[in-house]
């Protein structure tokens, strides 16, 4: 993996400063992070390339070695620890409770949680100070089970903290406080935010909203939480549910409408179906477009007609005579 020019991979000038290299790396790493691009193998390769390029350029010795020899493999001396100071995403939330949209939407500002596998430990005790170099933002969004499975676009009216354009976020113009943001460095604007949800996301999935970071140059990274459904549940790409049938439907067999997330599907209950038996409607689960579609799996439960009546007692007595053997005969003994 050592052949690509790391400057080219990170898109930085050969004279780029350490801060510029770090900034370029952070932006690209987030953009191509496998969590954000679960369906995209090319993005994963790109991500590894970016990480490898950064490994070379963040280490002054390896960088110099590459500059003089064109060799990216220059041996670094041991695993140089990450420079102390602020982590890649700065300390603390730049939005600290300044804005709140609908209850399902929450600014996070904390990339440590969003991408903890990539940047774990990077935030430990670092002082603030890197905010100026980061245009991206983070948020959390709670979506319905249906939206997670089927995908779609969620549009929200959000009070949006943006870096003040007048002072560039410093809060000062010349020697005095910035008249636009009154020294805060950011202004809150009301904006319509459209978040495109790909079909098949789950709690923990992340999506990127281009151009909606702390400035127009940055992106917004949204971590999703999915509300459980009152009827369906999910196991990977399969959707699970229970379908009650009558005693006679189970015994004689029947055609019934099985509710799926894609609408009701006509399905056959075979004669002699027992309670707890599972059936599968192929392709009626999550259709994410990544590999095979999931299935809708339903478990039959047998509904009773209610309190026994005189007529019911007589029928039940006849019915009991139809069993060829004790249904508990095959239970393991010695429990
Ligand atoms: Zn300002």
PDB file of N, CA and C in Angstrom, residues 14-82:
ATOM      1  N   UNK A  14       2.822  20.251  -1.150  1.00  0.00           N
ATOM      2  CA  UNK A  14       4.031  19.643  -0.587  1.00  0.00           C
ATOM      3  C   UNK A  14       4.620  20.493   0.536  1.00  0.00           C
ATOM      4  N   UNK A  15       4.204  21.760   0.564  1.00  0.00           N
ATOM      5  CA  UNK A  15       4.708  22.635   1.632  1.00  0.00           C
ATOM      6  C   UNK A  15       3.687  22.763   2.766  1.00  0.00           C
ATOM      7  N   UNK A  16       2.657  21.957   2.731  1.00  0.00           N
ATOM      8  CA  UNK A  16       1.581  22.094   3.722  1.00  0.00           C
ATOM      9  C   UNK A  16       2.109  21.983   5.150  1.00  0.00           C
ATOM     10  N   UNK A  17       1.509  22.772   6.036  1.00  0.00           N
ATOM     11  CA  UNK A  17       1.906  22.722   7.450  1.00  0.00           C
ATOM     12  C   UNK A  17       1.308  21.473   8.095  1.00  0.00           C
ATOM     13  N   UNK A  18       1.822  21.159   9.288  1.00  0.00           N
ATOM     14  CA  UNK A  18       1.291  20.004  10.024  1.00  0.00           C
ATOM     15  C   UNK A  18      -0.206  20.151  10.250  1.00  0.00           C
ATOM     16  N   UNK A  19      -0.614  21.387  10.584  1.00  0.00           N
ATOM     17  CA  UNK A  19      -2.035  21.629  10.855  1.00  0.00           C
ATOM     18  C   UNK A  19      -2.873  21.410   9.597  1.00  0.00           C
ATOM     19  N   UNK A  20      -2.357  21.846   8.472  1.00  0.00           N
ATOM     20  CA  UNK A  20      -3.096  21.670   7.215  1.00  0.00           C
ATOM     21  C   UNK A  20      -3.231  20.187   6.859  1.00  0.00           C
ATOM     22  N   UNK A  21      -2.166  19.445   7.093  1.00  0.00           N
ATOM     23  CA  UNK A  21      -2.187  18.009   6.805  1.00  0.00           C
ATOM     24  C   UNK A  21      -3.202  17.311   7.709  1.00  0.00           C
ATOM     25  N   UNK A  22      -3.174  17.685   8.978  1.00  0.00           N
ATOM     26  CA  UNK A  22      -4.086  17.082   9.947  1.00  0.00           C
ATOM     27  C   UNK A  22      -5.537  17.392   9.583  1.00  0.00           C
ATOM     28  N   UNK A  23      -5.763  18.632   9.193  1.00  0.00           N
ATOM     29  CA  UNK A  23      -7.112  19.056   8.836  1.00  0.00           C
ATOM     30  C   UNK A  23      -7.616  18.278   7.615  1.00  0.00           C
ATOM     31  N   UNK A  24      -6.737  18.171   6.607  1.00  0.00           N
ATOM     32  CA  UNK A  24      -7.125  17.451   5.395  1.00  0.00           C
ATOM     33  C   UNK A  24      -7.415  15.993   5.722  1.00  0.00           C
ATOM     34  N   UNK A  25      -6.581  15.426   6.576  1.00  0.00           N
ATOM     35  CA  UNK A  25      -6.783  14.031   6.960  1.00  0.00           C
ATOM     36  C   UNK A  25      -8.122  13.838   7.664  1.00  0.00           C
ATOM     37  N   UNK A  26      -8.409  14.722   8.608  1.00  0.00           N
ATOM     38  CA  UNK A  26      -9.644  14.570   9.379  1.00  0.00           C
ATOM     39  C   UNK A  26     -10.875  14.662   8.491  1.00  0.00           C
ATOM     40  N   UNK A  27     -10.830  15.619   7.580  1.00  0.00           N
ATOM     41  CA  UNK A  27     -11.985  15.780   6.692  1.00  0.00           C
ATOM     42  C   UNK A  27     -12.188  14.551   5.817  1.00  0.00           C
ATOM     43  N   UNK A  28     -11.080  14.093   5.228  1.00  0.00           N
ATOM     44  CA  UNK A  28     -11.193  12.958   4.307  1.00  0.00           C
ATOM     45  C   UNK A  28     -11.533  11.668   5.052  1.00  0.00           C
ATOM     46  N   UNK A  29     -10.953  11.515   6.233  1.00  0.00           N
ATOM     47  CA  UNK A  29     -11.202  10.295   7.000  1.00  0.00           C
ATOM     48  C   UNK A  29     -12.674  10.199   7.384  1.00  0.00           C
ATOM     49  N   UNK A  30     -13.261  11.332   7.764  1.00  0.00           N
ATOM     50  CA  UNK A  30     -14.684  11.308   8.104  1.00  0.00           C
ATOM     51  C   UNK A  30     -15.544  11.022   6.879  1.00  0.00           C
ATOM     52  N   UNK A  31     -15.162  11.685   5.794  1.00  0.00           N
ATOM     53  CA  UNK A  31     -15.955  11.562   4.570  1.00  0.00           C
ATOM     54  C   UNK A  31     -15.974  10.126   4.052  1.00  0.00           C
ATOM     55  N   UNK A  32     -14.825   9.471   4.165  1.00  0.00           N
ATOM     56  CA  UNK A  32     -14.727   8.124   3.602  1.00  0.00           C
ATOM     57  C   UNK A  32     -14.781   7.054   4.681  1.00  0.00           C
ATOM     58  N   UNK A  33     -15.163   7.443   5.880  1.00  0.00           N
ATOM     59  CA  UNK A  33     -15.206   6.475   6.971  1.00  0.00           C
ATOM     60  C   UNK A  33     -16.166   5.332   6.635  1.00  0.00           C
ATOM     61  N   UNK A  34     -15.753   4.097   6.886  1.00  0.00           N
ATOM     62  CA  UNK A  34     -16.628   2.961   6.553  1.00  0.00           C
ATOM     63  C   UNK A  34     -17.999   3.045   7.215  1.00  0.00           C
ATOM     64  N   UNK A  35     -18.095   3.690   8.370  1.00  0.00           N
ATOM     65  CA  UNK A  35     -19.401   3.823   9.025  1.00  0.00           C
ATOM     66  C   UNK A  35     -20.367   4.663   8.207  1.00  0.00           C
ATOM     67  N   UNK A  36     -19.836   5.620   7.467  1.00  0.00           N
ATOM     68  CA  UNK A  36     -20.686   6.519   6.696  1.00  0.00           C
ATOM     69  C   UNK A  36     -20.965   5.933   5.314  1.00  0.00           C
ATOM     70  N   UNK A  37     -20.134   4.993   4.918  1.00  0.00           N
ATOM     71  CA  UNK A  37     -20.221   4.454   3.561  1.00  0.00           C
ATOM     72  C   UNK A  37     -20.322   2.932   3.599  1.00  0.00           C
ATOM     73  N   UNK A  38     -21.251   2.453   4.426  1.00  0.00           N
ATOM     74  CA  UNK A  38     -21.317   1.011   4.681  1.00  0.00           C
ATOM     75  C   UNK A  38     -21.439   0.193   3.398  1.00  0.00           C
ATOM     76  N   UNK A  39     -22.030   0.787   2.363  1.00  0.00           N
ATOM     77  CA  UNK A  39     -22.319   0.003   1.170  1.00  0.00           C
ATOM     78  C   UNK A  39     -21.193   0.097   0.142  1.00  0.00           C
ATOM     79  N   UNK A  40     -20.153   0.823   0.464  1.00  0.00           N
ATOM     80  CA  UNK A  40     -19.229   1.219  -0.571  1.00  0.00           C
ATOM     81  C   UNK A  40     -17.815   0.680  -0.312  1.00  0.00           C
ATOM     82  N   UNK A  41     -17.446  -0.351  -1.058  1.00  0.00           N
ATOM     83  CA  UNK A  41     -16.128  -0.957  -0.861  1.00  0.00           C
ATOM     84  C   UNK A  41     -15.021  -0.004  -1.306  1.00  0.00           C
ATOM     85  N   UNK A  42     -15.307   0.805  -2.323  1.00  0.00           N
ATOM     86  CA  UNK A  42     -14.300   1.743  -2.814  1.00  0.00           C
ATOM     87  C   UNK A  42     -13.966   2.775  -1.744  1.00  0.00           C
ATOM     88  N   UNK A  43     -14.997   3.185  -0.992  1.00  0.00           N
ATOM     89  CA  UNK A  43     -14.772   4.169   0.070  1.00  0.00           C
ATOM     90  C   UNK A  43     -13.884   3.581   1.154  1.00  0.00           C
ATOM     91  N   UNK A  44     -14.048   2.301   1.399  1.00  0.00           N
ATOM     92  CA  UNK A  44     -13.240   1.644   2.428  1.00  0.00           C
ATOM     93  C   UNK A  44     -11.764   1.632   2.008  1.00  0.00           C
ATOM     94  N   UNK A  45     -11.534   1.319   0.735  1.00  0.00           N
ATOM     95  CA  UNK A  45     -10.150   1.329   0.238  1.00  0.00           C
ATOM     96  C   UNK A  45      -9.582   2.737   0.338  1.00  0.00           C
ATOM     97  N   UNK A  46     -10.388   3.704  -0.054  1.00  0.00           N
ATOM     98  CA  UNK A  46      -9.972   5.098  -0.022  1.00  0.00           C
ATOM     99  C   UNK A  46      -9.605   5.490   1.411  1.00  0.00           C
ATOM    100  N   UNK A  47     -10.428   5.035   2.353  1.00  0.00           N
ATOM    101  CA  UNK A  47     -10.195   5.352   3.754  1.00  0.00           C
ATOM    102  C   UNK A  47      -8.839   4.801   4.213  1.00  0.00           C
ATOM    103  N   UNK A  48      -8.544   3.578   3.817  1.00  0.00           N
ATOM    104  CA  UNK A  48      -7.268   2.978   4.205  1.00  0.00           C
ATOM    105  C   UNK A  48      -6.098   3.733   3.580  1.00  0.00           C
ATOM    106  N   UNK A  49      -6.300   4.179   2.347  1.00  0.00           N
ATOM    107  CA  UNK A  49      -5.288   4.945   1.644  1.00  0.00           C
ATOM    108  C   UNK A  49      -4.994   6.259   2.383  1.00  0.00           C
ATOM    109  N   UNK A  50      -6.092   6.896   2.810  1.00  0.00           N
ATOM    110  CA  UNK A  50      -5.967   8.170   3.518  1.00  0.00           C
ATOM    111  C   UNK A  50      -5.217   7.976   4.824  1.00  0.00           C
ATOM    112  N   UNK A  51      -5.592   6.923   5.537  1.00  0.00           N
ATOM    113  CA  UNK A  51      -4.931   6.642   6.821  1.00  0.00           C
ATOM    114  C   UNK A  51      -3.446   6.378   6.603  1.00  0.00           C
ATOM    115  N   UNK A  52      -3.117   5.631   5.543  1.00  0.00           N
ATOM    116  CA  UNK A  52      -1.716   5.309   5.265  1.00  0.00           C
ATOM    117  C   UNK A  52      -0.940   6.577   4.892  1.00  0.00           C
ATOM    118  N   UNK A  53      -1.582   7.436   4.091  1.00  0.00           N
ATOM    119  CA  UNK A  53      -0.913   8.680   3.686  1.00  0.00           C
ATOM    120  C   UNK A  53      -0.636   9.561   4.898  1.00  0.00           C
ATOM    121  N   UNK A  54      -1.615   9.588   5.808  1.00  0.00           N
ATOM    122  CA  UNK A  54      -1.454  10.422   6.997  1.00  0.00           C
ATOM    123  C   UNK A  54      -0.345   9.879   7.891  1.00  0.00           C
ATOM    124  N   UNK A  55      -0.260   8.568   7.974  1.00  0.00           N
ATOM    125  CA  UNK A  55       0.809   7.947   8.756  1.00  0.00           C
ATOM    126  C   UNK A  55       2.177   8.472   8.316  1.00  0.00           C
ATOM    127  N   UNK A  56       2.329   8.645   7.012  1.00  0.00           N
ATOM    128  CA  UNK A  56       3.610   9.110   6.484  1.00  0.00           C
ATOM    129  C   UNK A  56       3.806  10.597   6.778  1.00  0.00           C
ATOM    130  N   UNK A  57       2.766  11.389   6.491  1.00  0.00           N
ATOM    131  CA  UNK A  57       2.960  12.843   6.534  1.00  0.00           C
ATOM    132  C   UNK A  57       2.894  13.427   7.942  1.00  0.00           C
ATOM    133  N   UNK A  58       2.295  12.716   8.881  1.00  0.00           N
ATOM    134  CA  UNK A  58       2.203  13.286  10.226  1.00  0.00           C
ATOM    135  C   UNK A  58       3.529  13.119  10.974  1.00  0.00           C
ATOM    136  N   UNK A  59       4.362  12.230  10.479  1.00  0.00           N
ATOM    137  CA  UNK A  59       5.632  11.946  11.145  1.00  0.00           C
ATOM    138  C   UNK A  59       6.741  12.703  10.405  1.00  0.00           C
ATOM    139  N   UNK A  60       7.307  13.729  11.037  1.00  0.00           N
ATOM    140  CA  UNK A  60       8.290  14.566  10.338  1.00  0.00           C
ATOM    141  C   UNK A  60       9.421  13.750   9.699  1.00  0.00           C
ATOM    142  N   UNK A  61       9.838  12.694  10.397  1.00  0.00           N
ATOM    143  CA  UNK A  61      10.945  11.888   9.852  1.00  0.00           C
ATOM    144  C   UNK A  61      10.527  11.128   8.605  1.00  0.00           C
ATOM    145  N   UNK A  62       9.350  10.515   8.669  1.00  0.00           N
ATOM    146  CA  UNK A  62       8.875   9.763   7.502  1.00  0.00           C
ATOM    147  C   UNK A  62       8.560  10.716   6.353  1.00  0.00           C
ATOM    148  N   UNK A  63       8.034  11.875   6.701  1.00  0.00           N
ATOM    149  CA  UNK A  63       7.697  12.845   5.667  1.00  0.00           C
ATOM    150  C   UNK A  63       8.971  13.287   4.950  1.00  0.00           C
ATOM    151  N   UNK A  64      10.003  13.588   5.725  1.00  0.00           N
ATOM    152  CA  UNK A  64      11.262  14.030   5.139  1.00  0.00           C
ATOM    153  C   UNK A  64      11.857  12.923   4.269  1.00  0.00           C
ATOM    154  N   UNK A  65      11.752  11.715   4.790  1.00  0.00           N
ATOM    155  CA  UNK A  65      12.254  10.561   4.053  1.00  0.00           C
ATOM    156  C   UNK A  65      11.532  10.434   2.713  1.00  0.00           C
ATOM    157  N   UNK A  66      10.231  10.643   2.728  1.00  0.00           N
ATOM    158  CA  UNK A  66       9.471  10.572   1.480  1.00  0.00           C
ATOM    159  C   UNK A  66       9.854  11.732   0.558  1.00  0.00           C
ATOM    160  N   UNK A  67      10.005  12.924   1.131  1.00  0.00           N
ATOM    161  CA  UNK A  67      10.329  14.095   0.320  1.00  0.00           C
ATOM    162  C   UNK A  67      11.656  13.910  -0.430  1.00  0.00           C
ATOM    163  N   UNK A  68      12.598  13.254   0.203  1.00  0.00           N
ATOM    164  CA  UNK A  68      13.913  13.121  -0.422  1.00  0.00           C
ATOM    165  C   UNK A  68      14.024  11.867  -1.272  1.00  0.00           C
ATOM    166  N   UNK A  69      13.305  10.798  -0.903  1.00  0.00           N
ATOM    167  CA  UNK A  69      13.490   9.537  -1.636  1.00  0.00           C
ATOM    168  C   UNK A  69      12.255   9.106  -2.425  1.00  0.00           C
ATOM    169  N   UNK A  70      11.091   9.672  -2.129  1.00  0.00           N
ATOM    170  CA  UNK A  70       9.859   9.224  -2.778  1.00  0.00           C
ATOM    171  C   UNK A  70       9.388   7.882  -2.245  1.00  0.00           C
ATOM    172  N   UNK A  71       9.967   7.464  -1.136  1.00  0.00           N
ATOM    173  CA  UNK A  71       9.626   6.167  -0.549  1.00  0.00           C
ATOM    174  C   UNK A  71       8.715   6.383   0.655  1.00  0.00           C
ATOM    175  N   UNK A  72       7.532   5.791   0.613  1.00  0.00           N
ATOM    176  CA  UNK A  72       6.587   5.986   1.716  1.00  0.00           C
ATOM    177  C   UNK A  72       6.851   5.029   2.870  1.00  0.00           C
ATOM    178  N   UNK A  73       7.758   4.108   2.684  1.00  0.00           N
ATOM    179  CA  UNK A  73       7.955   3.069   3.704  1.00  0.00           C
ATOM    180  C   UNK A  73       8.942   3.435   4.778  1.00  0.00           C
ATOM    181  N   UNK A  74       9.523   4.617   4.734  1.00  0.00           N
ATOM    182  CA  UNK A  74      10.552   5.021   5.689  1.00  0.00           C
ATOM    183  C   UNK A  74      10.219   4.637   7.115  1.00  0.00           C
ATOM    184  N   UNK A  75      11.129   3.951   7.760  1.00  0.00           N
ATOM    185  CA  UNK A  75      10.808   3.383   9.072  1.00  0.00           C
ATOM    186  C   UNK A  75      10.704   4.463  10.124  1.00  0.00           C
ATOM    187  N   UNK A  76       9.543   4.595  10.729  1.00  0.00           N
ATOM    188  CA  UNK A  76       9.439   5.518  11.849  1.00  0.00           C
ATOM    189  C   UNK A  76      10.021   4.850  13.081  1.00  0.00           C
ATOM    190  N   UNK A  77      10.458   5.644  14.028  1.00  0.00           N
ATOM    191  CA  UNK A  77      11.016   5.050  15.242  1.00  0.00           C
ATOM    192  C   UNK A  77       9.908   4.776  16.225  1.00  0.00           C
ATOM    193  N   UNK A  78       9.478   3.551  16.238  1.00  0.00           N
ATOM    194  CA  UNK A  78       8.411   3.154  17.161  1.00  0.00           C
ATOM    195  C   UNK A  78       7.109   3.842  16.803  1.00  0.00           C
ATOM    196  N   UNK A  79       6.096   3.526  17.533  1.00  0.00           N
ATOM    197  CA  UNK A  79       4.801   4.142  17.262  1.00  0.00           C
ATOM    198  C   UNK A  79       4.730   5.498  17.923  1.00  0.00           C
ATOM    199  N   UNK A  80       5.050   6.504  17.162  1.00  0.00           N
ATOM    200  CA  UNK A  80       5.013   7.845  17.745  1.00  0.00           C
ATOM    201  C   UNK A  80       3.637   8.118  18.294  1.00  0.00           C
ATOM    202  N   UNK A  81       3.549   8.521  19.548  1.00  0.00           N
ATOM    203  CA  UNK A  81       2.226   8.814  20.109  1.00  0.00           C
ATOM    204  C   UNK A  81       1.637  10.051  19.455  1.00  0.00           C
ATOM    205  N   UNK A  82       0.323  10.060  19.438  1.00  0.00           N
ATOM    206  CA  UNK A  82      -0.384  11.225  18.907  1.00  0.00           C
ATOM    207  C   UNK A  82       0.070  12.465  19.667  1.00  0.00           C
TER     208      UNK A  82
END
